[in-house]
Coordinates of C-alpha atoms in Angstrom, one line a residue:
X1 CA 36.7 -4.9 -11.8
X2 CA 34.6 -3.5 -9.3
X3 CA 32.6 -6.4 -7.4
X4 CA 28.7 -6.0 -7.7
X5 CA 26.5 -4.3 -4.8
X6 CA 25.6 -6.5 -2.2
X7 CA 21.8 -6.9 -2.5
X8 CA 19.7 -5.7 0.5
X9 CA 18.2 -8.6 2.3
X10 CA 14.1 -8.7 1.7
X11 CA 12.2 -8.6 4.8
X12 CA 8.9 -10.4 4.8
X13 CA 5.8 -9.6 6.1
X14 CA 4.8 -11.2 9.3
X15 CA 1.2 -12.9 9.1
X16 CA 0.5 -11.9 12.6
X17 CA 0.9 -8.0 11.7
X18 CA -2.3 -8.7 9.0
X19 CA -6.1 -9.4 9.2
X20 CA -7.8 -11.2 6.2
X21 CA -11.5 -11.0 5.7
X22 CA -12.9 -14.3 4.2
X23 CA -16.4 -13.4 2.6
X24 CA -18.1 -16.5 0.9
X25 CA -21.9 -17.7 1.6
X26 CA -20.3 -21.3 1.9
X27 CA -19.6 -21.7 5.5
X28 CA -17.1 -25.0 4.9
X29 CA -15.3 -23.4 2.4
X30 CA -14.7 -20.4 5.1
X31 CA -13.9 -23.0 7.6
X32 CA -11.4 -24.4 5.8
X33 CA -9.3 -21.7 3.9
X34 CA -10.0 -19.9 7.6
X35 CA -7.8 -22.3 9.1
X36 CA -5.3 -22.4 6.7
X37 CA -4.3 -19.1 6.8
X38 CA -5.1 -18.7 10.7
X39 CA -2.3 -21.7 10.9
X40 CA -0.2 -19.5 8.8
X41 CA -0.5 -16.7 11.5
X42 CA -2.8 -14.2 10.1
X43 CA -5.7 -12.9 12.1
X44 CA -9.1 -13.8 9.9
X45 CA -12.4 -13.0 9.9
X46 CA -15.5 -14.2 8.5
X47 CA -18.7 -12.7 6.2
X48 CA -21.0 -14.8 5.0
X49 CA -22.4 -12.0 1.9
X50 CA -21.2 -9.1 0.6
X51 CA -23.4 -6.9 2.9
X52 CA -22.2 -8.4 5.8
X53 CA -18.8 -7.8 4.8
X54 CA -19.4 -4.0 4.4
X55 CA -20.3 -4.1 8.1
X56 CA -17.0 -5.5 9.5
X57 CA -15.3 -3.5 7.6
X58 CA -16.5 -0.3 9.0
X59 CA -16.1 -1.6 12.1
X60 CA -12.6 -3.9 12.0
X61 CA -9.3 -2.9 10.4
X62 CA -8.3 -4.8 7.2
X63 CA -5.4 -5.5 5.1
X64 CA -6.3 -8.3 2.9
X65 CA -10.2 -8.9 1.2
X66 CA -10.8 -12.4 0.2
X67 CA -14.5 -12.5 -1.8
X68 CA -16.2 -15.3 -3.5
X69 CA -17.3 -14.0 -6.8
X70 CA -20.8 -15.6 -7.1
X71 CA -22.5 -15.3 -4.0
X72 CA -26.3 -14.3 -3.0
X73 CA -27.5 -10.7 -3.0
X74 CA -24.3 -8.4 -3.0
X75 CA -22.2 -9.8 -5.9
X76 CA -18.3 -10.0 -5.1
X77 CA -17.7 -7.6 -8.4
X78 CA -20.4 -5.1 -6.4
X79 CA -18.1 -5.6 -3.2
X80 CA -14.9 -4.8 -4.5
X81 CA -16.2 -2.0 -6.5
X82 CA -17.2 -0.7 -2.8
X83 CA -14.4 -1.4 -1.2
X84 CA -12.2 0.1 -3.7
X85 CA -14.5 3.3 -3.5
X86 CA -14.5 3.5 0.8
X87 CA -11.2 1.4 1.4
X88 CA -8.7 1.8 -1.2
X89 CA -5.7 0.8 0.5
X90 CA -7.0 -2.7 0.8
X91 CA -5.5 -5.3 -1.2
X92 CA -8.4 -8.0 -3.0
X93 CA -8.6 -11.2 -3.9
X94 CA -11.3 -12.9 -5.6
X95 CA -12.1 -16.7 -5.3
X96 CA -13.6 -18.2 -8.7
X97 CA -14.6 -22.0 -9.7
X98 CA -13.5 -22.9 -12.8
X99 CA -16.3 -21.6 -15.7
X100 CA -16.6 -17.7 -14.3
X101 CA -12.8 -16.9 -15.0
X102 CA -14.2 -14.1 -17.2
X103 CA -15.9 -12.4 -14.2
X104 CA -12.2 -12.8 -12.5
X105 CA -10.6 -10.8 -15.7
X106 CA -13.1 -8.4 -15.2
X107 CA -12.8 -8.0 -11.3
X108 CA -8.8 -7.9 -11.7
X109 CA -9.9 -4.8 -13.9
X110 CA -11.8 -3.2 -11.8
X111 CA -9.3 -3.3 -9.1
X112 CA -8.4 -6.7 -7.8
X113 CA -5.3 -7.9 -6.8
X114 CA -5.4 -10.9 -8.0
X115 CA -7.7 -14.2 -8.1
X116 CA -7.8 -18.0 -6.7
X117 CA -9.7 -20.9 -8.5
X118 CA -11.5 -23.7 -6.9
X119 CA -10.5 -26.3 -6.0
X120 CA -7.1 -24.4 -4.4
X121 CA -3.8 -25.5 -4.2
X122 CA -2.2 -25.0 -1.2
X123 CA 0.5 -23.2 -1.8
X124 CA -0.8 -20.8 -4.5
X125 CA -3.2 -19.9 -1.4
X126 CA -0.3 -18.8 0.4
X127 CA 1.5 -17.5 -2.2
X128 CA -1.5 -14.9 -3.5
X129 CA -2.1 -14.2 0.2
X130 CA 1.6 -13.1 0.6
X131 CA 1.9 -11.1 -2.5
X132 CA -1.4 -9.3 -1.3
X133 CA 0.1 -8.2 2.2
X134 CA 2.9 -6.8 0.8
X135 CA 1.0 -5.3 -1.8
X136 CA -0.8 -3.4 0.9
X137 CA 2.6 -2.8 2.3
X138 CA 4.7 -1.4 -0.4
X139 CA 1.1 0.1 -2.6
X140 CA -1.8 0.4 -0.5
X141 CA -0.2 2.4 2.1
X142 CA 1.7 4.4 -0.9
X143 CA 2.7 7.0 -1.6
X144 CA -0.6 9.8 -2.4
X145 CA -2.3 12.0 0.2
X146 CA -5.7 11.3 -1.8
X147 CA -8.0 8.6 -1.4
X148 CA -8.8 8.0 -5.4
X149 CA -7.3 8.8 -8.6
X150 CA -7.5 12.3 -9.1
X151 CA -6.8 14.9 -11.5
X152 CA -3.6 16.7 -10.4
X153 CA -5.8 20.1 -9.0
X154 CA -5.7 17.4 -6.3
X155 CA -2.6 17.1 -5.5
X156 CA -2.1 19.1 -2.3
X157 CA 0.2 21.8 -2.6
X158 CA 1.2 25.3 -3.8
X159 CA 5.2 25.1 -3.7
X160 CA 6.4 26.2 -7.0
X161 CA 7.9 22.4 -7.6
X162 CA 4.9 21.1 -7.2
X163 CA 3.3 23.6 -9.4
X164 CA 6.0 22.6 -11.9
X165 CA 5.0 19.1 -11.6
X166 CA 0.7 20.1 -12.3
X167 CA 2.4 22.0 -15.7
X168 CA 4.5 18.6 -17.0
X169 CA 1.1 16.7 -16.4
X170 CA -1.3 19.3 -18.2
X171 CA 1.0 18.9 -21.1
X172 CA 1.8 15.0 -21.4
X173 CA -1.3 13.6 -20.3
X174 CA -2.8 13.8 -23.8
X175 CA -0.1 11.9 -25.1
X176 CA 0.6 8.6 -25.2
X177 CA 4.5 8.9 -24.3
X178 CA 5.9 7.0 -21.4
X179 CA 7.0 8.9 -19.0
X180 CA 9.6 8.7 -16.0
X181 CA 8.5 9.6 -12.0
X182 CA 11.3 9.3 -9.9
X183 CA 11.8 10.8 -6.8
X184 CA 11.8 9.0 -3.1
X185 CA 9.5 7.1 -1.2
X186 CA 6.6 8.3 -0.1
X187 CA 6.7 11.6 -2.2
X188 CA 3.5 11.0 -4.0
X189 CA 5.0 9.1 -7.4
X190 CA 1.8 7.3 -7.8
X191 CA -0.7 10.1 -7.4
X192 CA 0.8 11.6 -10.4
X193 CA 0.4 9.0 -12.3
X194 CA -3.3 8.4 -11.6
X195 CA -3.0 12.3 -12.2
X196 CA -1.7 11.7 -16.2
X197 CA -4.1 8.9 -17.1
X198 CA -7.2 10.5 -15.2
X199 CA -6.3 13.9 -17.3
X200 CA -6.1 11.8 -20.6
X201 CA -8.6 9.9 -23.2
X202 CA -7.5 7.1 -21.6
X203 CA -9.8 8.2 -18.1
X204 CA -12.2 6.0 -18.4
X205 CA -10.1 2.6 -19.5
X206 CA -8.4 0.5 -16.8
X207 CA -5.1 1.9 -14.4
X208 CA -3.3 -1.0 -13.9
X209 CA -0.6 -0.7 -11.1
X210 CA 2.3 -3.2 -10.0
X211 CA 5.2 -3.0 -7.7
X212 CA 8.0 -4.5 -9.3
X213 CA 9.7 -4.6 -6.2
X214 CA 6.7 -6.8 -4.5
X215 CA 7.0 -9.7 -6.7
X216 CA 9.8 -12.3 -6.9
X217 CA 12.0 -12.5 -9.7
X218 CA 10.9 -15.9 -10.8
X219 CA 7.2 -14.6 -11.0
X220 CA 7.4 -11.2 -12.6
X221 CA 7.1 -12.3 -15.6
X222 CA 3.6 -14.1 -15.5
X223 CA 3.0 -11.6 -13.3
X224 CA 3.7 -9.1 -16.7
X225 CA 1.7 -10.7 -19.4
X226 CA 0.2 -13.4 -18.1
X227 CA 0.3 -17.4 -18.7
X228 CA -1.3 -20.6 -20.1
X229 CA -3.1 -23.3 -19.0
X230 CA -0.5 -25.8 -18.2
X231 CA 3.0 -23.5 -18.8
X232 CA 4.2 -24.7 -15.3
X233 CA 3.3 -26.3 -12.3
X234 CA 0.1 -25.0 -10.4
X235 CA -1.0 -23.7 -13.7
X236 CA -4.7 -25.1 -13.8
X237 CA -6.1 -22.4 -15.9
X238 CA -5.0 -19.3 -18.5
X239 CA -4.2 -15.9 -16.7
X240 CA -3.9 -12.8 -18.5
X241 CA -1.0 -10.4 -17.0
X242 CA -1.0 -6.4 -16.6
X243 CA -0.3 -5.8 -19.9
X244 CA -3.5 -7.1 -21.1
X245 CA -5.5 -6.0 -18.2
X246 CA -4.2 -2.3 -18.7
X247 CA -5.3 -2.5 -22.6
X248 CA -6.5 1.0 -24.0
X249 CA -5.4 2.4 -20.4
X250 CA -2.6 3.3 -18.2
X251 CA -0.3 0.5 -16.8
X252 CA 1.9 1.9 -13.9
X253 CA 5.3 -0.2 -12.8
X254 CA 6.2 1.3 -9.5
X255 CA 9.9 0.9 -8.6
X256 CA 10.4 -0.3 -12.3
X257 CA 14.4 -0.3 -11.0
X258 CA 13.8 -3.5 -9.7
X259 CA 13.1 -5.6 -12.8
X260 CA 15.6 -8.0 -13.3
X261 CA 18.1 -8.1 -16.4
X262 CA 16.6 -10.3 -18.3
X263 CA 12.9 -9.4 -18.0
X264 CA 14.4 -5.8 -19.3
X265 CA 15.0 -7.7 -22.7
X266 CA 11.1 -8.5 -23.0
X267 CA 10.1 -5.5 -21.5
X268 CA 11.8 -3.0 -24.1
X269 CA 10.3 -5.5 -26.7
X270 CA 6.7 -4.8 -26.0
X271 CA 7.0 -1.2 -25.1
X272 CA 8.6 -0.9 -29.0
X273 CA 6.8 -3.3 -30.9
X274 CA 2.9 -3.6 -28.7
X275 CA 2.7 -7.0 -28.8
X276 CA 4.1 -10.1 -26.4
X277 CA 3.9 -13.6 -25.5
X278 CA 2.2 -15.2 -22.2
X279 CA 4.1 -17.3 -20.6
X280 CA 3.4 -20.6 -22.3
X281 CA 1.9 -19.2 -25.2
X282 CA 3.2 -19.8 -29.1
X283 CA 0.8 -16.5 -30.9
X284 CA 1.5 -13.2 -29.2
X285 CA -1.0 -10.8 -28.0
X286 CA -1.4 -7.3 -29.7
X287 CA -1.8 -4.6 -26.4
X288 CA -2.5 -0.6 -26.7
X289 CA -1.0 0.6 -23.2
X290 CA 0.5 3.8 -22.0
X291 CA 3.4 3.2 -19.8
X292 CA 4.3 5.3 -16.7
X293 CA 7.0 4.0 -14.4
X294 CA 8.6 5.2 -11.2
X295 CA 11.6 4.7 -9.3
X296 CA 13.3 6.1 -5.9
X297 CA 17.1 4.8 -7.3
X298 CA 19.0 6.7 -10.2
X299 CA 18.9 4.7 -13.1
X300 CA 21.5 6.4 -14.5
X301 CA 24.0 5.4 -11.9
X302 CA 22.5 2.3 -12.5
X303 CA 22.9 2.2 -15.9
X304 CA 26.6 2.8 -15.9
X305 CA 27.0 -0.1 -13.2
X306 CA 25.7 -2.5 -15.6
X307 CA 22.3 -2.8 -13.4
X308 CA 19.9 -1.4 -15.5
X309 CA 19.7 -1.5 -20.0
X310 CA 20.9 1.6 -21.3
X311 CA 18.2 1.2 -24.5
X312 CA 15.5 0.5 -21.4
X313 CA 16.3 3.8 -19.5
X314 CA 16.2 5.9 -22.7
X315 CA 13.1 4.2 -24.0
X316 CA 11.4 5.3 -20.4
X317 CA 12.7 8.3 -19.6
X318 CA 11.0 10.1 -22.8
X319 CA 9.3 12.6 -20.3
X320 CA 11.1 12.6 -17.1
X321 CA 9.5 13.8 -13.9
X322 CA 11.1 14.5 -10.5
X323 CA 9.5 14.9 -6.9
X324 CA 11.1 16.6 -4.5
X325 CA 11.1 15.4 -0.6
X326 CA 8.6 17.0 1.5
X327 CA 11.4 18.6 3.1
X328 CA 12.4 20.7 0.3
X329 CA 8.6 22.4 0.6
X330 CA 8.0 22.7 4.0
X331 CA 5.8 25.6 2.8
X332 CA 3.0 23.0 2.2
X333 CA 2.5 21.6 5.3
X334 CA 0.0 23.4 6.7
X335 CA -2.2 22.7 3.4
X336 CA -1.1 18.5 3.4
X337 CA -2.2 18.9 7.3
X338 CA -5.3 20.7 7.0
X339 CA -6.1 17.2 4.1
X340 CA -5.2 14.8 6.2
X341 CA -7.6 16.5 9.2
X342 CA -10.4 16.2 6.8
X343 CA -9.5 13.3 5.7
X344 CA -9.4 11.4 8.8
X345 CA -12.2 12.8 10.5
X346 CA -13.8 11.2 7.9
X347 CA -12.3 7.9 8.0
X348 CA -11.9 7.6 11.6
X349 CA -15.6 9.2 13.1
X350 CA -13.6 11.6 14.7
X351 CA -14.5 15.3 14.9
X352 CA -11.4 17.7 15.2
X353 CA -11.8 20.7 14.4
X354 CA -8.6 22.4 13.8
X355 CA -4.6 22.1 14.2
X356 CA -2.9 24.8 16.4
X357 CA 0.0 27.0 15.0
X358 CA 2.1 25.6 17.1
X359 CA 2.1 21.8 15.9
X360 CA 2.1 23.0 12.2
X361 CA 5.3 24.5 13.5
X362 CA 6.6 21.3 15.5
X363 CA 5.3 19.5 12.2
X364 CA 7.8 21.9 9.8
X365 CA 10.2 21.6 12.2
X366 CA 10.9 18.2 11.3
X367 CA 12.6 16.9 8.1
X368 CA 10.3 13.9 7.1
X369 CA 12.6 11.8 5.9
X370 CA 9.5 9.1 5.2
X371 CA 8.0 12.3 3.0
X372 CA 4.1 12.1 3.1
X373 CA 3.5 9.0 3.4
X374 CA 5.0 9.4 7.2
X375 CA 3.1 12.2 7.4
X376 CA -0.1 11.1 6.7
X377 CA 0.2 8.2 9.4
X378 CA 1.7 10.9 11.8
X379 CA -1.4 12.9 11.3
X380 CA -4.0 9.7 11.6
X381 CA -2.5 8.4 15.0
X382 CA -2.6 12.3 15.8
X383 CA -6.2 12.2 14.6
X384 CA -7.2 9.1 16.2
X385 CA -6.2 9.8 19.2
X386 CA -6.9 13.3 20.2
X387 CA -9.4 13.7 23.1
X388 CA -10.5 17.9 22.5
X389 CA -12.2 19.2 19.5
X390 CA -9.0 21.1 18.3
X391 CA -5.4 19.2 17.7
X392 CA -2.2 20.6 19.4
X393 CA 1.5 19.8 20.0
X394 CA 1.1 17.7 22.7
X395 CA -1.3 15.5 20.8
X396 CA 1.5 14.8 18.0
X397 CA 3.4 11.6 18.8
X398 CA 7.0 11.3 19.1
X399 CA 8.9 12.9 15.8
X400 CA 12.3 10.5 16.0
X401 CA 14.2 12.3 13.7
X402 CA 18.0 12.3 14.9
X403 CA 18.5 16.1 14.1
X404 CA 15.2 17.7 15.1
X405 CA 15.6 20.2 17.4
X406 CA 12.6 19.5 19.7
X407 CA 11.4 16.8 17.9
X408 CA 12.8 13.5 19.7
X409 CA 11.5 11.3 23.0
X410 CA 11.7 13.0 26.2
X411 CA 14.2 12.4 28.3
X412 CA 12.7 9.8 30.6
X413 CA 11.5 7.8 28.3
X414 CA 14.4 7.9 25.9
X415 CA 17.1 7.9 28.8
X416 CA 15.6 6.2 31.4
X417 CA 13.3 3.6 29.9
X418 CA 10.7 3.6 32.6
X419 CA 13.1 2.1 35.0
X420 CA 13.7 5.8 36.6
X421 CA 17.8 5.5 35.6
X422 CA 19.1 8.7 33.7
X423 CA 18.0 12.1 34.5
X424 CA 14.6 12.4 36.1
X425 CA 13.4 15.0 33.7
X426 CA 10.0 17.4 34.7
X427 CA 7.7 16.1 36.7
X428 CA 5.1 16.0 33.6
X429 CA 7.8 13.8 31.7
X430 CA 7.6 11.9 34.8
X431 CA 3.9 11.4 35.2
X432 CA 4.2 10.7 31.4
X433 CA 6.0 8.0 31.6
X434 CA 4.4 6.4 34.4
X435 CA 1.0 6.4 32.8
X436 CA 2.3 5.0 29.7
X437 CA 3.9 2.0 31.9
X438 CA 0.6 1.6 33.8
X439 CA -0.9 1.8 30.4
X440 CA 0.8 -1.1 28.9
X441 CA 0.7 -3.5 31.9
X442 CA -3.3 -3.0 31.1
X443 CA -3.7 -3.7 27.6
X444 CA -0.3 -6.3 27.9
X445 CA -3.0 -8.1 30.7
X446 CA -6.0 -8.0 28.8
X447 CA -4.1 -9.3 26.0
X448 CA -3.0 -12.5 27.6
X449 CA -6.3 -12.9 28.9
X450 CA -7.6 -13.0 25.6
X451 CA -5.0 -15.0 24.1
X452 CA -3.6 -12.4 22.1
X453 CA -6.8 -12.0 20.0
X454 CA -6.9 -8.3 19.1
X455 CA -10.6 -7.6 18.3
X456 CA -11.7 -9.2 21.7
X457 CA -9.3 -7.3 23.8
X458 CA -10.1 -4.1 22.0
X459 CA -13.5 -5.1 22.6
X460 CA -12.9 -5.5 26.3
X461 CA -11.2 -2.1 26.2
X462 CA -13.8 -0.6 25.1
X463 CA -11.6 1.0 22.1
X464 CA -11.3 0.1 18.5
X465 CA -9.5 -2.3 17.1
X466 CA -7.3 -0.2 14.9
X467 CA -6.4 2.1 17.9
X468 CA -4.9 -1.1 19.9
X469 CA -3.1 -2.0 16.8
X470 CA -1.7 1.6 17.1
X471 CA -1.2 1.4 20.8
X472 CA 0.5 -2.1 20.8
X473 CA 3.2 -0.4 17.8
X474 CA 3.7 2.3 20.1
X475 CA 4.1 0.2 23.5
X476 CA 6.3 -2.6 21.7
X477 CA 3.9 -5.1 22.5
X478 CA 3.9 -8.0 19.9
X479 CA 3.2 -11.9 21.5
X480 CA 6.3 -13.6 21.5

């Protein structure tokens, strides 16, 4: 008998890549939950109303939004509907005392991660906190070059696979069958299924999405259809799960291969029958929910291997869809590039006007293995840090890819790493090189001088704080 795969080792997200923003009009409450999660290593700032908060947002970068619900003048409901509006890749978190858990249900609704009650318990602080930085990890950063849910006429493209893919949604969106998206990362599996539910009745009812890769096996399914008051430990209140949250809409399950085996029992149940348990609970809940699910493995490989229910994958795979990698439609570059310009203009303050031929042509020349989602960052450090009104080759960063004619570091700084072994290369490689030493013995100064806080040294910079964070990736600069 063959032995089982070896399962690949989880990294977790390091609190010191992340910035929270604590908004709450009690200044102990931010004091105290501040330090918390500062001890924890995150980088956190502070609002004391919801129109405060607006303000560093547009000025700070953000993964993580922690609101108070109930707070003076800008609701937190009216904040998250904003920030889900101008920052959709941010992942929410509402805090809520005890007798306004309805106004949580209806924030997780409308877009929230998830929710906190008060008093908190320690560790489900840090638990909700973790699950929402690698929600903005695996989800927020997804997949989609659009900002919103769309209908799919905007879906950037005009290869004919992609045209094939705008047909299969025209003709299942109006029914409720589940359907299949598989396809790798980063090749747009969730804008297709905001696509299907904004093209069917169910537009104006909730889209509930969930990575089932994001959430630990022992918590997936609470995280599914919710709990009751007292069902374990650290359960001081009821919590409804997706399923009820999605109810008349769309419920998503991105990489649905990573359910465990024996959630795959209770999920088949409801997705035949409508109806489940919380956690907890003895009556079940009746739900009307229209499934879409995606995965980058091949479930039918899986299937055969004993990883993945045989009556599961049929039961999903009623309308299969597949996306191919942006390498297999180079032809749509220039269109995905000429988005993302906009895009980013927009988002950044930036004004560039155009992209030369020739890095569309360096940009086809390369075979994306991260699909669009590597594009689209690609194109924002491109954007961000451009100096003229019109974006060239030499403005593109590095393009790593191992058999890319053209496309990798230049010789001095691959070969030599700064230290002027290897080949000395052109004397523009060289000044190259040189700057970007000088470069980051500045910002590695300023850094230290600062302690390491990022928004004060980008401050003293005189830069924003998002291009440091970009410039620190680039220079390998991380405190020890």
């Amino acid at each position: 008998m063959a032995s089982p795969p070896a399962q690949q080792k989880r990294v977790e997200p390091d609190p010191r890549d992340y910035t929270l923003l604590l908004v709450d009009d009690e200044p102990n409450l931010r004091k105290v939950l501040g330090a918390l999660l500062s001890k924890d290593g995150y980088e956190v700032l502070e609002a004391e109303s919801g129109e405060a908060a607006l303000e560093v947002l547009k000025n700070e970068d953000v993964q993580v939004v922690v609101s108070d619900l109930r707070m003076p003048g800008m609701g937190g409901l009216e904040l998250l509907k904003k920030v889900r509006k101008g920052w959709p890749r941010l992942s929410c978190v509402m805090l809520t005392a005890h007798g306004t858990i309805d106004s949580a249900v209806e924030a997780l609704k409308s877009g929230a991660l998830d929710f906190l009650t008060k008093p908190f318990d320690r560790d489900e602080i840090r638990r909700v906190i973790a699950k929402a930085v690698e929600a903005y990890d695996r989800s927020g950063r997804d997949e989609s070059p659009a900002e919103e849910p769309a209908p799919a006429s905007a879906i950037v493209g005009q290869h004919p696979r992609i045209q094939e893919v705008f047909e299969v949604v025209r003709k299942v969106a109006a029914s409720p069958s589940t359907v299949l998206i598989t396809g790798e990362s980063g090749t747009g599996k969730e804008l297709v299924a905001q696509a299907i539910h904004q093209s069917s009745d169910r537009a104006g009812k909730p889209f509930v999405k969930i990575n089932c890769a994001a959430i630990p096996h022992t918590l997936i399914e609470s995280e599914l259809f919710g709990y009751e008051k007292g069902a374990f430990t650290g359960a001081v209140t009821s919590k409804p799960g997706r399923f009820e949250l999605a109810d008349g809409g769309t419920l998503f399950l991105d990489e649905i291969g990573e359910i465990p085996l024996e959630m795959q029992v209770k999920l088949l149940h409801v997705l035949q029958e409508g109806v489940f348990e919380r956690v907890g609970a003895v009556t079940q809940t009746k739900v009307d929910v229209r499934l879409v699910a995606a995965t980058n493995r091949d479930l039918a490989a899986d299937v055969k291997a004993g990883r993945f229910r045989e009556d599961l994958f049929y039961r999903l795979n009623v309308v299969p869809m597949h996306l191919p990698p942006l390498r297999e439609r180079l032809s749509d570059i220039p269109s995905l590039v000429e988005h993302f310009r906009k895009k980013f203009n927009k988002r950044l303050g930036r004004n560039v006007e155009s992209v030369s031929p020739e890095a569309v042509t360096q940009l086809q020349a390369y075979h994306w293995p991260g699909n669009i989602r590597e594009l689209e960052n690609v194109m924002e450090r491109a954007i961000l840090f451009c100096e003229g009104s019109a974006l060239d080759a030499k403005d593109l960063p590095p393009l790593k890819g191992p058999d890319t004619p053209g496309a990798s570091l230049p010789p001095t700084a691959a070969a030599s790493g700064g230290d002027g072994a290897g080949s000395p290369g052109s004397l523009k490689d060289v000044v190259k090189q040189a700057s970007r030493q000088v470069e980051k013995e500045i910002i590695l100064k300023a850094l230290q001088d600062n302690n390491w806080n990022v928004t004060r040294t980008a401050r003293q910079l005189g830069v924003s704080r998002k291009g440091l964070q970009l410039k620190m990736k680039e220079l390998g600069l991380r405190r020890e």
